PDB file of C-alpha atoms in Angstrom:
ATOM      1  CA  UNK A   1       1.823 -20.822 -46.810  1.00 41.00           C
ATOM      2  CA  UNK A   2       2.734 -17.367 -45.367  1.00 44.00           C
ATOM      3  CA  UNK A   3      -0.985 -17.669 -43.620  1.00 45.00           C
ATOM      4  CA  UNK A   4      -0.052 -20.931 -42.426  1.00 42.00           C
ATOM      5  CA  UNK A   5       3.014 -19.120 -40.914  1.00 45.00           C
ATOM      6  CA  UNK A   6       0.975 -15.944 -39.607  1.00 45.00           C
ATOM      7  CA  UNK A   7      -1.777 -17.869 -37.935  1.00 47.00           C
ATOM      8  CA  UNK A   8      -0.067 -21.023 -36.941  1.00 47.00           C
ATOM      9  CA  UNK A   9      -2.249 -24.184 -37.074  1.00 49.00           C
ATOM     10  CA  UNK A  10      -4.686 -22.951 -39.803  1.00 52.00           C
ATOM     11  CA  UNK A  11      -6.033 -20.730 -36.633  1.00 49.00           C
ATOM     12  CA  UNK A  12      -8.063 -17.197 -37.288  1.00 52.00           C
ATOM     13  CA  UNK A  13      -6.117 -14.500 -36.708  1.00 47.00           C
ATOM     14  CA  UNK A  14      -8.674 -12.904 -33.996  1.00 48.00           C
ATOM     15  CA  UNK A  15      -8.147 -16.662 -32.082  1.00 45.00           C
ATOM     16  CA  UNK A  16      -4.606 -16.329 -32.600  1.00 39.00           C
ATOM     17  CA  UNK A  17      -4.212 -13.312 -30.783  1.00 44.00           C
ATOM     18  CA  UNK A  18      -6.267 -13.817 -28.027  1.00 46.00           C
ATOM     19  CA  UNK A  19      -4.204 -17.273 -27.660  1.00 43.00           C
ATOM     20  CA  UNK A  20      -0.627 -14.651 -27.037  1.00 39.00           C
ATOM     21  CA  UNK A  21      -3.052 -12.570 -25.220  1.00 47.00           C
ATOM     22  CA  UNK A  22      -0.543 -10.350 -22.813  1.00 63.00           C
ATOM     23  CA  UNK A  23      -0.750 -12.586 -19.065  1.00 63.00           C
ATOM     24  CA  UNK A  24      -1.027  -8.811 -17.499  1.00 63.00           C
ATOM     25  CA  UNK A  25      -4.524  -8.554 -19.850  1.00 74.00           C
ATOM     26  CA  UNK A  26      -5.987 -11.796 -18.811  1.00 73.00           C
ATOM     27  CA  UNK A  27      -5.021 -10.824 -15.353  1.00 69.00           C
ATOM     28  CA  UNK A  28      -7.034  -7.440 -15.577  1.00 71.00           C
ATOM     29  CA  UNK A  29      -9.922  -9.202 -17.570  1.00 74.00           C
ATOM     30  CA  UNK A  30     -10.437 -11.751 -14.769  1.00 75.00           C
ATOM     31  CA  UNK A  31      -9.887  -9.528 -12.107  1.00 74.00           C
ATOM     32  CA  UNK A  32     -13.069  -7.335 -13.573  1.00 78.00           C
ATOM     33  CA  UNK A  33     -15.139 -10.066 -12.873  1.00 81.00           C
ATOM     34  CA  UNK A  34     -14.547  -9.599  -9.435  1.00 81.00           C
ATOM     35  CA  UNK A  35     -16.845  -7.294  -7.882  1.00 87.00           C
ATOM     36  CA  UNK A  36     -15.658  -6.833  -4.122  1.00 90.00           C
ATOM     37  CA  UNK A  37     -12.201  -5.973  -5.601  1.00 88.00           C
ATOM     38  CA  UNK A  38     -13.805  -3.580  -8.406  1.00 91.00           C
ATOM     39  CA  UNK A  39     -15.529  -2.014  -5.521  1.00 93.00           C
ATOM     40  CA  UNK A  40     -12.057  -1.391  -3.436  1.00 92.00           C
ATOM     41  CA  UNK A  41     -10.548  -0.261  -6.753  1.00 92.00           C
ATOM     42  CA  UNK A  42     -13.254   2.154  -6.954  1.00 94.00           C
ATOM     43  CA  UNK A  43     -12.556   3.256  -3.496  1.00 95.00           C
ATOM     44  CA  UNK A  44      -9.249   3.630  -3.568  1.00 95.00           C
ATOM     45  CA  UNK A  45      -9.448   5.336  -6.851  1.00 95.00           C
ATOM     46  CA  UNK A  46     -12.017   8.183  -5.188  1.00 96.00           C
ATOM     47  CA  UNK A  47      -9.922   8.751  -2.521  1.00 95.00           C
ATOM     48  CA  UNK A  48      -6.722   9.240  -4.576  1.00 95.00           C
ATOM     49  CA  UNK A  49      -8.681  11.850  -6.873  1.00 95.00           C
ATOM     50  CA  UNK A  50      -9.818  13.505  -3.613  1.00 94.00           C
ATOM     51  CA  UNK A  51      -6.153  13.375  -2.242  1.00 94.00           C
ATOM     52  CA  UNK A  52      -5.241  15.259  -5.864  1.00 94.00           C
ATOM     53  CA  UNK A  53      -7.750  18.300  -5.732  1.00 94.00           C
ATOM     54  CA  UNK A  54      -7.857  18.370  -2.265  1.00 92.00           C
ATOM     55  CA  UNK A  55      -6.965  22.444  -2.399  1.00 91.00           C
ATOM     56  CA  UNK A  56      -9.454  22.732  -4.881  1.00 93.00           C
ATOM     57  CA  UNK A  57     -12.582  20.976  -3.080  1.00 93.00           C
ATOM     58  CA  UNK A  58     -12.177  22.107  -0.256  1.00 91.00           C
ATOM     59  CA  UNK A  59     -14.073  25.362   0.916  1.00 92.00           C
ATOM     60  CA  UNK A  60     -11.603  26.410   4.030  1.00 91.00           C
ATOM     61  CA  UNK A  61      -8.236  26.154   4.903  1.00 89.00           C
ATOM     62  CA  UNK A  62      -7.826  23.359   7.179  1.00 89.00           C
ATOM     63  CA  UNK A  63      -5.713  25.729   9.625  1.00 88.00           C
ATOM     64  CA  UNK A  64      -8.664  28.402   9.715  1.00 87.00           C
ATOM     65  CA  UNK A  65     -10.384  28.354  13.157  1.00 89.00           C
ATOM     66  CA  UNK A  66     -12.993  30.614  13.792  1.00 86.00           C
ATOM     67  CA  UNK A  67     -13.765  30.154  17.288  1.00 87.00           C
ATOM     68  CA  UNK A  68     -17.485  31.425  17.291  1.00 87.00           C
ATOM     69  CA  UNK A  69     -17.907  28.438  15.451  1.00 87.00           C
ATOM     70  CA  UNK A  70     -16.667  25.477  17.407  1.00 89.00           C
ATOM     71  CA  UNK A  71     -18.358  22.457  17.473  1.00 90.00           C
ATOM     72  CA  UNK A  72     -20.846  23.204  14.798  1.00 90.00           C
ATOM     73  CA  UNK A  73     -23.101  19.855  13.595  1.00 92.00           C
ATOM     74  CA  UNK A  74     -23.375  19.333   9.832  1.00 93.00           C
ATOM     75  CA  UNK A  75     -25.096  21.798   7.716  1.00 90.00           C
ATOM     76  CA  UNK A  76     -24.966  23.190   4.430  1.00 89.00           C
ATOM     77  CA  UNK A  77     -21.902  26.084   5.131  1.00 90.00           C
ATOM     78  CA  UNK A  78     -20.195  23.193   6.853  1.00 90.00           C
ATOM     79  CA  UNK A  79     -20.537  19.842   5.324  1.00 93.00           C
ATOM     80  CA  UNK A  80     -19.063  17.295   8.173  1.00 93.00           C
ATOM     81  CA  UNK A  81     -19.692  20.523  11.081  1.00 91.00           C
ATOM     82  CA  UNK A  82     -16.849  22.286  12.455  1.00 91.00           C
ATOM     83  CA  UNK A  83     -14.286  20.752  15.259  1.00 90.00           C
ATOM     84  CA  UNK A  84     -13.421  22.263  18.800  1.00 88.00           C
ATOM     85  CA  UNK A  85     -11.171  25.116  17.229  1.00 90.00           C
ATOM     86  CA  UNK A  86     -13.687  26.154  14.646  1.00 90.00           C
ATOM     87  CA  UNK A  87     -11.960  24.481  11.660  1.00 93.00           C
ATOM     88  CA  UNK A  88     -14.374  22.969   8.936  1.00 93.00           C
ATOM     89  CA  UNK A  89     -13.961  18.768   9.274  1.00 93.00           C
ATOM     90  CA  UNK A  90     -14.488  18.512   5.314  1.00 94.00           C
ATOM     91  CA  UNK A  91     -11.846  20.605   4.782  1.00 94.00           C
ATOM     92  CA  UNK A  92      -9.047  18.517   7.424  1.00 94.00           C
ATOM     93  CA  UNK A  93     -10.351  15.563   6.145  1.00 95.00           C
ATOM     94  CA  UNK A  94      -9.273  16.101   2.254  1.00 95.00           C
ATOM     95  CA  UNK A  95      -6.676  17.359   3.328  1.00 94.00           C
ATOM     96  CA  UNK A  96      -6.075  14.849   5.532  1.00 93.00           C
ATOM     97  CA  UNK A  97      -6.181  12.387   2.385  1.00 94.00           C
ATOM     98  CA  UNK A  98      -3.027  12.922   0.994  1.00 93.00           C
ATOM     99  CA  UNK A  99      -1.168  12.324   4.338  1.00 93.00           C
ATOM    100  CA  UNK A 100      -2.444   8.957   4.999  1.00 92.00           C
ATOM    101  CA  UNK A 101      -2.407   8.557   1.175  1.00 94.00           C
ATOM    102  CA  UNK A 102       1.396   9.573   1.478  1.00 93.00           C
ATOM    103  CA  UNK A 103       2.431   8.072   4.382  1.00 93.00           C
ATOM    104  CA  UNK A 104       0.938   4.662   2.713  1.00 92.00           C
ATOM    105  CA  UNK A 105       2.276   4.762  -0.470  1.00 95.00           C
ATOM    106  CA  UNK A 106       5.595   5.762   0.750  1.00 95.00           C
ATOM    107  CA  UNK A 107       6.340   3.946   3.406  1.00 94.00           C
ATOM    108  CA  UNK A 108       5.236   0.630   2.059  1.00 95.00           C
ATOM    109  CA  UNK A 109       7.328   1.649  -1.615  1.00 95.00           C
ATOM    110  CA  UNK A 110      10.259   1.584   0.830  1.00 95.00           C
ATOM    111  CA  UNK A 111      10.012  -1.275   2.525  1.00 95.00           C
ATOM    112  CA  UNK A 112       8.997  -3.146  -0.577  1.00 94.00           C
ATOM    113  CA  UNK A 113      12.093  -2.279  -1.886  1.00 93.00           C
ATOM    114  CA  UNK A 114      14.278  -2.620   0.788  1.00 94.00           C
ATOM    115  CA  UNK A 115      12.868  -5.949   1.487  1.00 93.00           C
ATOM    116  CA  UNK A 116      12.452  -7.092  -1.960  1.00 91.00           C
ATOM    117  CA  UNK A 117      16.593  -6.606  -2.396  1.00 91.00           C
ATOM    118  CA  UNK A 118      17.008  -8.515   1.061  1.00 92.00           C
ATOM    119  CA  UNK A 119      15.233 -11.262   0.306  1.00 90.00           C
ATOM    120  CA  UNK A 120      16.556 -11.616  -3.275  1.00 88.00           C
ATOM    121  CA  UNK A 121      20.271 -11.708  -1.839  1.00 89.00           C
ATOM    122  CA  UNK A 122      19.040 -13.840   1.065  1.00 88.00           C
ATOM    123  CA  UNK A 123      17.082 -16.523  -1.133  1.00 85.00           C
ATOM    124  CA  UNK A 124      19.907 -16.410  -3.888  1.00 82.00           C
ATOM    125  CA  UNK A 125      23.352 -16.432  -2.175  1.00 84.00           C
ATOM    126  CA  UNK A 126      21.967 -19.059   0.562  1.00 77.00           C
ATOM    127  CA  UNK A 127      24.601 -20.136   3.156  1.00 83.00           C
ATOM    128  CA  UNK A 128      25.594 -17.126   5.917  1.00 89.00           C
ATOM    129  CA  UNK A 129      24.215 -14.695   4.104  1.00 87.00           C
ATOM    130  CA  UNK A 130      20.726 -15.952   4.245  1.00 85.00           C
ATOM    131  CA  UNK A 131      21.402 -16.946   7.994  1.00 90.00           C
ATOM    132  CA  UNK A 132      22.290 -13.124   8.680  1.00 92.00           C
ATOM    133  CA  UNK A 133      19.401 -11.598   6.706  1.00 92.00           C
ATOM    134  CA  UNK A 134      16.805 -14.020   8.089  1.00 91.00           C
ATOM    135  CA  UNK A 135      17.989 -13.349  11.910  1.00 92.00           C
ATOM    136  CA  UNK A 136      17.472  -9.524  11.240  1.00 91.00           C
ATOM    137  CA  UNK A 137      14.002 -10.619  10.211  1.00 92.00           C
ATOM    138  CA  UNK A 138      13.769 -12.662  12.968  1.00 91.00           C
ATOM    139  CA  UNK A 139      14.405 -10.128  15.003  1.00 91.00           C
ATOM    140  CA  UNK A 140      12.195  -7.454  13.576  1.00 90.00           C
ATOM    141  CA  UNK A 141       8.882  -9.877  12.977  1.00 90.00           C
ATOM    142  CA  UNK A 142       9.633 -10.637  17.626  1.00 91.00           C
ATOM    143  CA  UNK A 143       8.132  -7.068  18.319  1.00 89.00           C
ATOM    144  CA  UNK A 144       4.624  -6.611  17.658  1.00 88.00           C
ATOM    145  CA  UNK A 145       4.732  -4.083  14.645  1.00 89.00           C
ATOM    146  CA  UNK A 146       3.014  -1.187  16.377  1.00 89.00           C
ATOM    147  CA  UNK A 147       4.871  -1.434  19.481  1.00 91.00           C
ATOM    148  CA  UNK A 148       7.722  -1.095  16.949  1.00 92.00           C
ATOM    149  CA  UNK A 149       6.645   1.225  15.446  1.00 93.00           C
ATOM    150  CA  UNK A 150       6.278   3.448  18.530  1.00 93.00           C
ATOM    151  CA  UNK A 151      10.030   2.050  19.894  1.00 93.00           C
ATOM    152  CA  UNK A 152      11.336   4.277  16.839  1.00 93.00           C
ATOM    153  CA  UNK A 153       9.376   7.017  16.790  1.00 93.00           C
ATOM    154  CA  UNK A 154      10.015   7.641  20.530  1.00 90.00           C
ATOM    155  CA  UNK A 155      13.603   7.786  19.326  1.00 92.00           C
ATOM    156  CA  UNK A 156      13.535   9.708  16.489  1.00 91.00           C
ATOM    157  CA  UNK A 157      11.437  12.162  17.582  1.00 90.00           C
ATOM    158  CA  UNK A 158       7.925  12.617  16.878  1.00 91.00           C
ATOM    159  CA  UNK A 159       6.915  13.660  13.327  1.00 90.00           C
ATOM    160  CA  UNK A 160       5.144  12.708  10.026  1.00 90.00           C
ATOM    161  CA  UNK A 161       8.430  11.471   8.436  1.00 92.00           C
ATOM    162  CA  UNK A 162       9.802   9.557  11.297  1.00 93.00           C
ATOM    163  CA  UNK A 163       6.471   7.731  11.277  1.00 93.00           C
ATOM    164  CA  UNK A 164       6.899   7.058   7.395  1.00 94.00           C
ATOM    165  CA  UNK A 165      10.371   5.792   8.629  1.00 94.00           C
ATOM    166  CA  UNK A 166       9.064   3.615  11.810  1.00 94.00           C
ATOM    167  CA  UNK A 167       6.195   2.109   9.036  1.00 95.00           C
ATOM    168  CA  UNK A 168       8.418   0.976   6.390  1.00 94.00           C
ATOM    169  CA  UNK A 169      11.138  -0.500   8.740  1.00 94.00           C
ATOM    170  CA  UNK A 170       8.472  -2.634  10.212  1.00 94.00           C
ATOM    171  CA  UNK A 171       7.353  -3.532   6.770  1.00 94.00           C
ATOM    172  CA  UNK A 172      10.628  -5.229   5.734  1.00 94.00           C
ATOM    173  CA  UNK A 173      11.097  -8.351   6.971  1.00 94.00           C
ATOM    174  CA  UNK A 174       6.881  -8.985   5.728  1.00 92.00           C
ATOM    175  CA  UNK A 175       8.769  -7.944   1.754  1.00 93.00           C
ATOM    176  CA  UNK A 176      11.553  -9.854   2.092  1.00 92.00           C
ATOM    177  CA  UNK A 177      10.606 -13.409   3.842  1.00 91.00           C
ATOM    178  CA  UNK A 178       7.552 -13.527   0.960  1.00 90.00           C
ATOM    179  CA  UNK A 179      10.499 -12.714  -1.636  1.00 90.00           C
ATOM    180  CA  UNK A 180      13.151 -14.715  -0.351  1.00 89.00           C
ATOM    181  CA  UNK A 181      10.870 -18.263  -0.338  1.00 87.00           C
ATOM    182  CA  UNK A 182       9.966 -17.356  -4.100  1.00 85.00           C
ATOM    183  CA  UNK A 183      13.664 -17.115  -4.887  1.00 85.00           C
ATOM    184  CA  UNK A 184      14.295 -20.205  -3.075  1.00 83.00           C
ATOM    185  CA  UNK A 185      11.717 -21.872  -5.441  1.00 81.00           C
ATOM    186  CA  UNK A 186      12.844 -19.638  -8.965  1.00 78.00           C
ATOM    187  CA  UNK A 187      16.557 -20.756  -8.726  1.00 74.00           C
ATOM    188  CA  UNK A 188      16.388 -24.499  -9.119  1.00 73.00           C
ATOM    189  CA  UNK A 189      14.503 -23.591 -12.177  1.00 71.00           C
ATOM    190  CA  UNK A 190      16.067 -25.409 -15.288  1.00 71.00           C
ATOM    191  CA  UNK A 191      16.584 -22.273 -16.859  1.00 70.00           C
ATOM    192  CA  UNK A 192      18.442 -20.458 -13.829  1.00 72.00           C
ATOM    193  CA  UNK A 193      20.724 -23.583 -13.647  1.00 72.00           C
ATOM    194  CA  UNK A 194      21.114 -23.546 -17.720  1.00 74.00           C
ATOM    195  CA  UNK A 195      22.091 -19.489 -17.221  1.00 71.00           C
ATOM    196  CA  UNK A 196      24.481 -20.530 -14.569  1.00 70.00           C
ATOM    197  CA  UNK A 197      25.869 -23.676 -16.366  1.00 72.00           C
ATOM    198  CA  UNK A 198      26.747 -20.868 -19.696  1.00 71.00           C
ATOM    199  CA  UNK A 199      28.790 -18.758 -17.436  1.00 70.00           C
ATOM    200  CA  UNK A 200      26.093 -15.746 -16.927  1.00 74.00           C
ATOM    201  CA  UNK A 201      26.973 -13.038 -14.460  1.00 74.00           C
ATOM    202  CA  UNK A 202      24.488 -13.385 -10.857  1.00 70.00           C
ATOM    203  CA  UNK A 203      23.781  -9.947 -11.370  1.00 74.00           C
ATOM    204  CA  UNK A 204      22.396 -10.850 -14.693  1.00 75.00           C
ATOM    205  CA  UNK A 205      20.481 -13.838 -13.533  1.00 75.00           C
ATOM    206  CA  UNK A 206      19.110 -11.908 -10.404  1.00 76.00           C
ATOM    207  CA  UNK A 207      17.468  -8.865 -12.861  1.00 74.00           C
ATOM    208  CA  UNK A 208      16.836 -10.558 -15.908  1.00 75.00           C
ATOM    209  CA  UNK A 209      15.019 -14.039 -14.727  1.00 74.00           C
ATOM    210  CA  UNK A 210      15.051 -14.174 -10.426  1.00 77.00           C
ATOM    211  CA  UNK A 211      13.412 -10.985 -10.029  1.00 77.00           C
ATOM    212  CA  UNK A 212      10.973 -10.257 -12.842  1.00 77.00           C
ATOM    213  CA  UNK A 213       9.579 -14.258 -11.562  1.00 76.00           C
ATOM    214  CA  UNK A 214       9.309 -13.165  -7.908  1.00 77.00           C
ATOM    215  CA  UNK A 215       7.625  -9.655  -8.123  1.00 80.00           C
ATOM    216  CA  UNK A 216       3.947 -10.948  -8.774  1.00 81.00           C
ATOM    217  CA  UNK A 217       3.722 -11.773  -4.361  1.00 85.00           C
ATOM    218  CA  UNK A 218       5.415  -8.685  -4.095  1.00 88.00           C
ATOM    219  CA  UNK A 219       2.640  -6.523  -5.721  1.00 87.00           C
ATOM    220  CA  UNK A 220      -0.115  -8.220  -3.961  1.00 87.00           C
ATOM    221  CA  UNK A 221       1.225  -7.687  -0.450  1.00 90.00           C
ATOM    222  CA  UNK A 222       2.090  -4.373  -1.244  1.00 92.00           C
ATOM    223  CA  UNK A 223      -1.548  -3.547  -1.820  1.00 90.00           C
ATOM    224  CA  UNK A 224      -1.989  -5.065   1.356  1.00 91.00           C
ATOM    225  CA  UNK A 225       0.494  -3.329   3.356  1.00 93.00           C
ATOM    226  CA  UNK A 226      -0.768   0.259   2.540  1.00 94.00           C
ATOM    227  CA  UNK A 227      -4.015  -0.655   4.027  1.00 93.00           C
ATOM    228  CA  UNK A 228      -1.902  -1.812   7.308  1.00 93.00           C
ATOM    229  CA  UNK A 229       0.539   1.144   6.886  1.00 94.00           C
ATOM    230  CA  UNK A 230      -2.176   3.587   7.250  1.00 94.00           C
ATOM    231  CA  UNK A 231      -3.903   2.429  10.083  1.00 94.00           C
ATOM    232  CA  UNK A 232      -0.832   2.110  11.980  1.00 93.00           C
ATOM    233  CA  UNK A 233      -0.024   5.864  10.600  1.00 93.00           C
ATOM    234  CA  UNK A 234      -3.572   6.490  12.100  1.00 93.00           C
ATOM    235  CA  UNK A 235      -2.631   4.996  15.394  1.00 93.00           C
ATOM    236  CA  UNK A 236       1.047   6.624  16.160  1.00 93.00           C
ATOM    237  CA  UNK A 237      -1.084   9.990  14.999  1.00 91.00           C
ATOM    238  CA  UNK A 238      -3.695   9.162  17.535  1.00 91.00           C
ATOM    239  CA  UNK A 239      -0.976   8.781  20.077  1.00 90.00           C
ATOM    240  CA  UNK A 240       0.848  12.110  19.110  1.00 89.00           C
ATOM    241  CA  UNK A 241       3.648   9.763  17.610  1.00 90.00           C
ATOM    242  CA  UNK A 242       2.999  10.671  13.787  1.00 87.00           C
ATOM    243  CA  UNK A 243       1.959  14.115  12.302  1.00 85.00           C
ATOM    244  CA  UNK A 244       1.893  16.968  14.471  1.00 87.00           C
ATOM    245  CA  UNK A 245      -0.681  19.878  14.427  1.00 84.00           C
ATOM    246  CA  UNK A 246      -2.163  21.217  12.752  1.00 86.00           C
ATOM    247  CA  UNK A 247      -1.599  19.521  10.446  1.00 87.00           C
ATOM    248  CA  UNK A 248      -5.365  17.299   9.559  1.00 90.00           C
ATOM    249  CA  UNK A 249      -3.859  13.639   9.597  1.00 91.00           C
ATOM    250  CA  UNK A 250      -6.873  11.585  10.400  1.00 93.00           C
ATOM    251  CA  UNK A 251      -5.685   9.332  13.306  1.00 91.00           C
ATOM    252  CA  UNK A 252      -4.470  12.960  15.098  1.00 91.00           C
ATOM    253  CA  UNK A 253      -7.966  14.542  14.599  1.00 91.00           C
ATOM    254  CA  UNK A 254      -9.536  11.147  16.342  1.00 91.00           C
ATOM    255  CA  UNK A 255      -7.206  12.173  18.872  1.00 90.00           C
ATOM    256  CA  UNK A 256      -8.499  15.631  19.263  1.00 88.00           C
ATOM    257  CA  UNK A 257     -12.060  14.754  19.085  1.00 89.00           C
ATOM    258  CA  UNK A 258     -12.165  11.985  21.520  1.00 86.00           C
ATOM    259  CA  UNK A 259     -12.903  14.388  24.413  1.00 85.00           C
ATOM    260  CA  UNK A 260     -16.173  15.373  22.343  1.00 87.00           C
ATOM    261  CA  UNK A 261     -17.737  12.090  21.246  1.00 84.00           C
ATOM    262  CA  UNK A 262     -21.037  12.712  23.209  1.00 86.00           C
ATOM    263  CA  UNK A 263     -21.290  16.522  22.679  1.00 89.00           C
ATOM    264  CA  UNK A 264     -19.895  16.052  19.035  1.00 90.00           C
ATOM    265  CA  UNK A 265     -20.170  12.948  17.495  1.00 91.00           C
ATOM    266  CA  UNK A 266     -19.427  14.290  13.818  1.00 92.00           C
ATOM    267  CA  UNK A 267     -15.826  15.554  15.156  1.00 91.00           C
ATOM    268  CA  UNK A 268     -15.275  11.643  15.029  1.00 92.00           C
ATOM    269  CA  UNK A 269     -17.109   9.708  12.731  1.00 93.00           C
ATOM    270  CA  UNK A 270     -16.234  11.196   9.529  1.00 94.00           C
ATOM    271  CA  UNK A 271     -12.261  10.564   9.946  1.00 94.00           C
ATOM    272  CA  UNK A 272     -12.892   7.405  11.160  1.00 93.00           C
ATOM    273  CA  UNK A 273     -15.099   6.800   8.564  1.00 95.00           C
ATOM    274  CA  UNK A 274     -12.291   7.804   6.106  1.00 95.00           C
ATOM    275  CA  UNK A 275      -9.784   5.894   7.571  1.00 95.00           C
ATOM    276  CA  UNK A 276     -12.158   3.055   7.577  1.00 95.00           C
ATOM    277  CA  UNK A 277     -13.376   3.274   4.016  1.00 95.00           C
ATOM    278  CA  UNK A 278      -9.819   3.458   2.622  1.00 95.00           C
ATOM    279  CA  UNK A 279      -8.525   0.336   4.499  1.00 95.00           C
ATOM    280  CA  UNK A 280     -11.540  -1.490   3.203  1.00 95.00           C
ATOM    281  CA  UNK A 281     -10.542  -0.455  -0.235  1.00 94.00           C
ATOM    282  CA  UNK A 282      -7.191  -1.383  -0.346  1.00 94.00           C
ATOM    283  CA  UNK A 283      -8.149  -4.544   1.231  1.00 93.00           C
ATOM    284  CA  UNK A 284     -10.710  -5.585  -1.293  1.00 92.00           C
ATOM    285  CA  UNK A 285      -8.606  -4.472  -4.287  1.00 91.00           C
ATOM    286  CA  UNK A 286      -5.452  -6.602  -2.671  1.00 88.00           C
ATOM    287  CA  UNK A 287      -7.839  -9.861  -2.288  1.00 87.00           C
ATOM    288  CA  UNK A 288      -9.080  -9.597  -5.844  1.00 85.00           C
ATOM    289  CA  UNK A 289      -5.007  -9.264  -7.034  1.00 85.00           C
ATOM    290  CA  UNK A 290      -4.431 -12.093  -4.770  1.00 83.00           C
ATOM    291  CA  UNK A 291      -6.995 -14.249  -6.335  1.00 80.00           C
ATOM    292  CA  UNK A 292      -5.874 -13.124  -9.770  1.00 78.00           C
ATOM    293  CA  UNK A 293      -2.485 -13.583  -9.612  1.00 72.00           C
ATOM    294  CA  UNK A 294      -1.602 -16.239  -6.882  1.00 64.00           C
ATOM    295  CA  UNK A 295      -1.349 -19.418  -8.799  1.00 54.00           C
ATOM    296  CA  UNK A 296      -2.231 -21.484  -5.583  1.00 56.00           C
ATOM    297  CA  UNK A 297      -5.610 -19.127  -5.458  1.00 51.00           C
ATOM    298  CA  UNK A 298      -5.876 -19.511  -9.549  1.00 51.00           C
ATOM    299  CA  UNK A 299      -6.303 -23.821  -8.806  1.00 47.00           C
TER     300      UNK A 299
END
């Protein structure tokens, strides 16, 4: 009898368990049998590492110019040649990791919060509330997002962390019209409407049932939205808008090498490169998620 009550319906205990399997671990085991979104995984997981030991790998200082040795090609005492000040390319482009990295991850944690607490209060409360939230993001999704994006900057001042700011304002209203139409869906639930009909507190129904059912978009569009966030990082960089020198954010050293794409192609290929090989990998990595954990995708 206390088998019968372990395992229930006679089953083995090794079935059993894989039957209360975690949903998290079957997510995981069928996203490994993607290969496209191992292969982003894999790339975003290199660059990350790179972004980490950056100081470590990298055989110059990325503010070391050594004029003598401007516009160098590739060789073995400079790996990706040397740009128009001197300054080793390998080195500004490690380096140059953990900015975009940063700016990426940072920018898109913001708006994914900020947007993810909009669109809760929007989808929940309904009525004017929702009509006043949804305008703002109305308003914000009228400008195209780089144009945005460069709107701010231009009146903040440009910098690194004004471009952070410019991204992840531009990212809201993407965070919080995905959330909002989830929480539309989640509350007429029978078990939101049993919580209500017991007298439980909204901000107990919001962060105990709304919100843990509503984050699973919000973690695939966040992968997403790095891969967007650092592009457009790349471009207000490129445009002087974003990190200043010398400091070796990629889309600023496309900027300076532009002048020398004939005479020295390497000055722009391998940032480019990076920037392009990072995208791809958080875009791979997001579609796999997105197939793994989008229902709609799932059927």
């Amino acid at each position: 009898m206390a088998e019968l009550a372990k395992h229930p319906g006679n089953m083995p205990p090794q079935a059993f368990e894989e039957e209360v399997a975690s949903p998290w671990k079957e997510a995981w085991h069928s996203f490994q049998k993607n290969r496209l979104a191992l292969i982003g995984l894999c790339i975003v997981l290199f660059f990350i590492v790179i972004a980490a030991i950056a100081p470590y790998i990298a055989p110059y200082s990325f503010r070391e110019q050594v004029l003598a040795d401007r516009l160098l090609p590739p060789s073995g005492k400079h790996w990706f040649g040397t740009d128009d000040f001197g300054r080793d390319i390998f080195s500004r482009v490690v380096h140059g990791a953990r900015i975009s990295l940063g700016v990426g991850f940072f920018s898109v944690l913001a708006s994914a919060i900020i947007g993810t607490f909009l669109g809760v209060v929007a989808g929940y409360y309904g009525r004017w509330v929702d009509g006043l939230i949804s305008r703002v993001f109305d308003i914000l999704l009228a400008f195209p997002s780089i144009l945005l994006a460069i709107a701010i900057v231009a009146i903040l001042g440009p910098s690194l962390r004004n471009a952070l700011i410019a991204i992840a304002i531009i990212n809201i209203p993407n965070f919080g019209r995905l959330v909002r139409s989830k929480v539309l869906s989640v509350k007429q639930e029978e078990y939101i409407m049993s919580a209500k009909a017991v007298g439980m507190k909204d901000r107990r129904i919001l962060f105990r049932h709304i919100l843990p059912n509503s984050v699973t978009p919000v973690i695939v569009q966040a992968t997403l939205a790095i891969a967007t966030a650092i592009i457009e990082a790349a471009a207000l960089g490129f445009l002087g808008l974003g990190a200043q020198p010398p400091a070796p954010e990629w889309g600023r050293m496309l900027a300076d090498s532009k002048n020398y794409l004939t005479q020295a192609p390497w000055t722009l290929f391998f940032p480019g490169m990076a920037i392009m090989l990072t995208v791809l990998g958080f875009n791979l990595m997001g579609d796999g998620l997105r197939d793994v954990l989008d229902p709609k995708m799932k059927s």
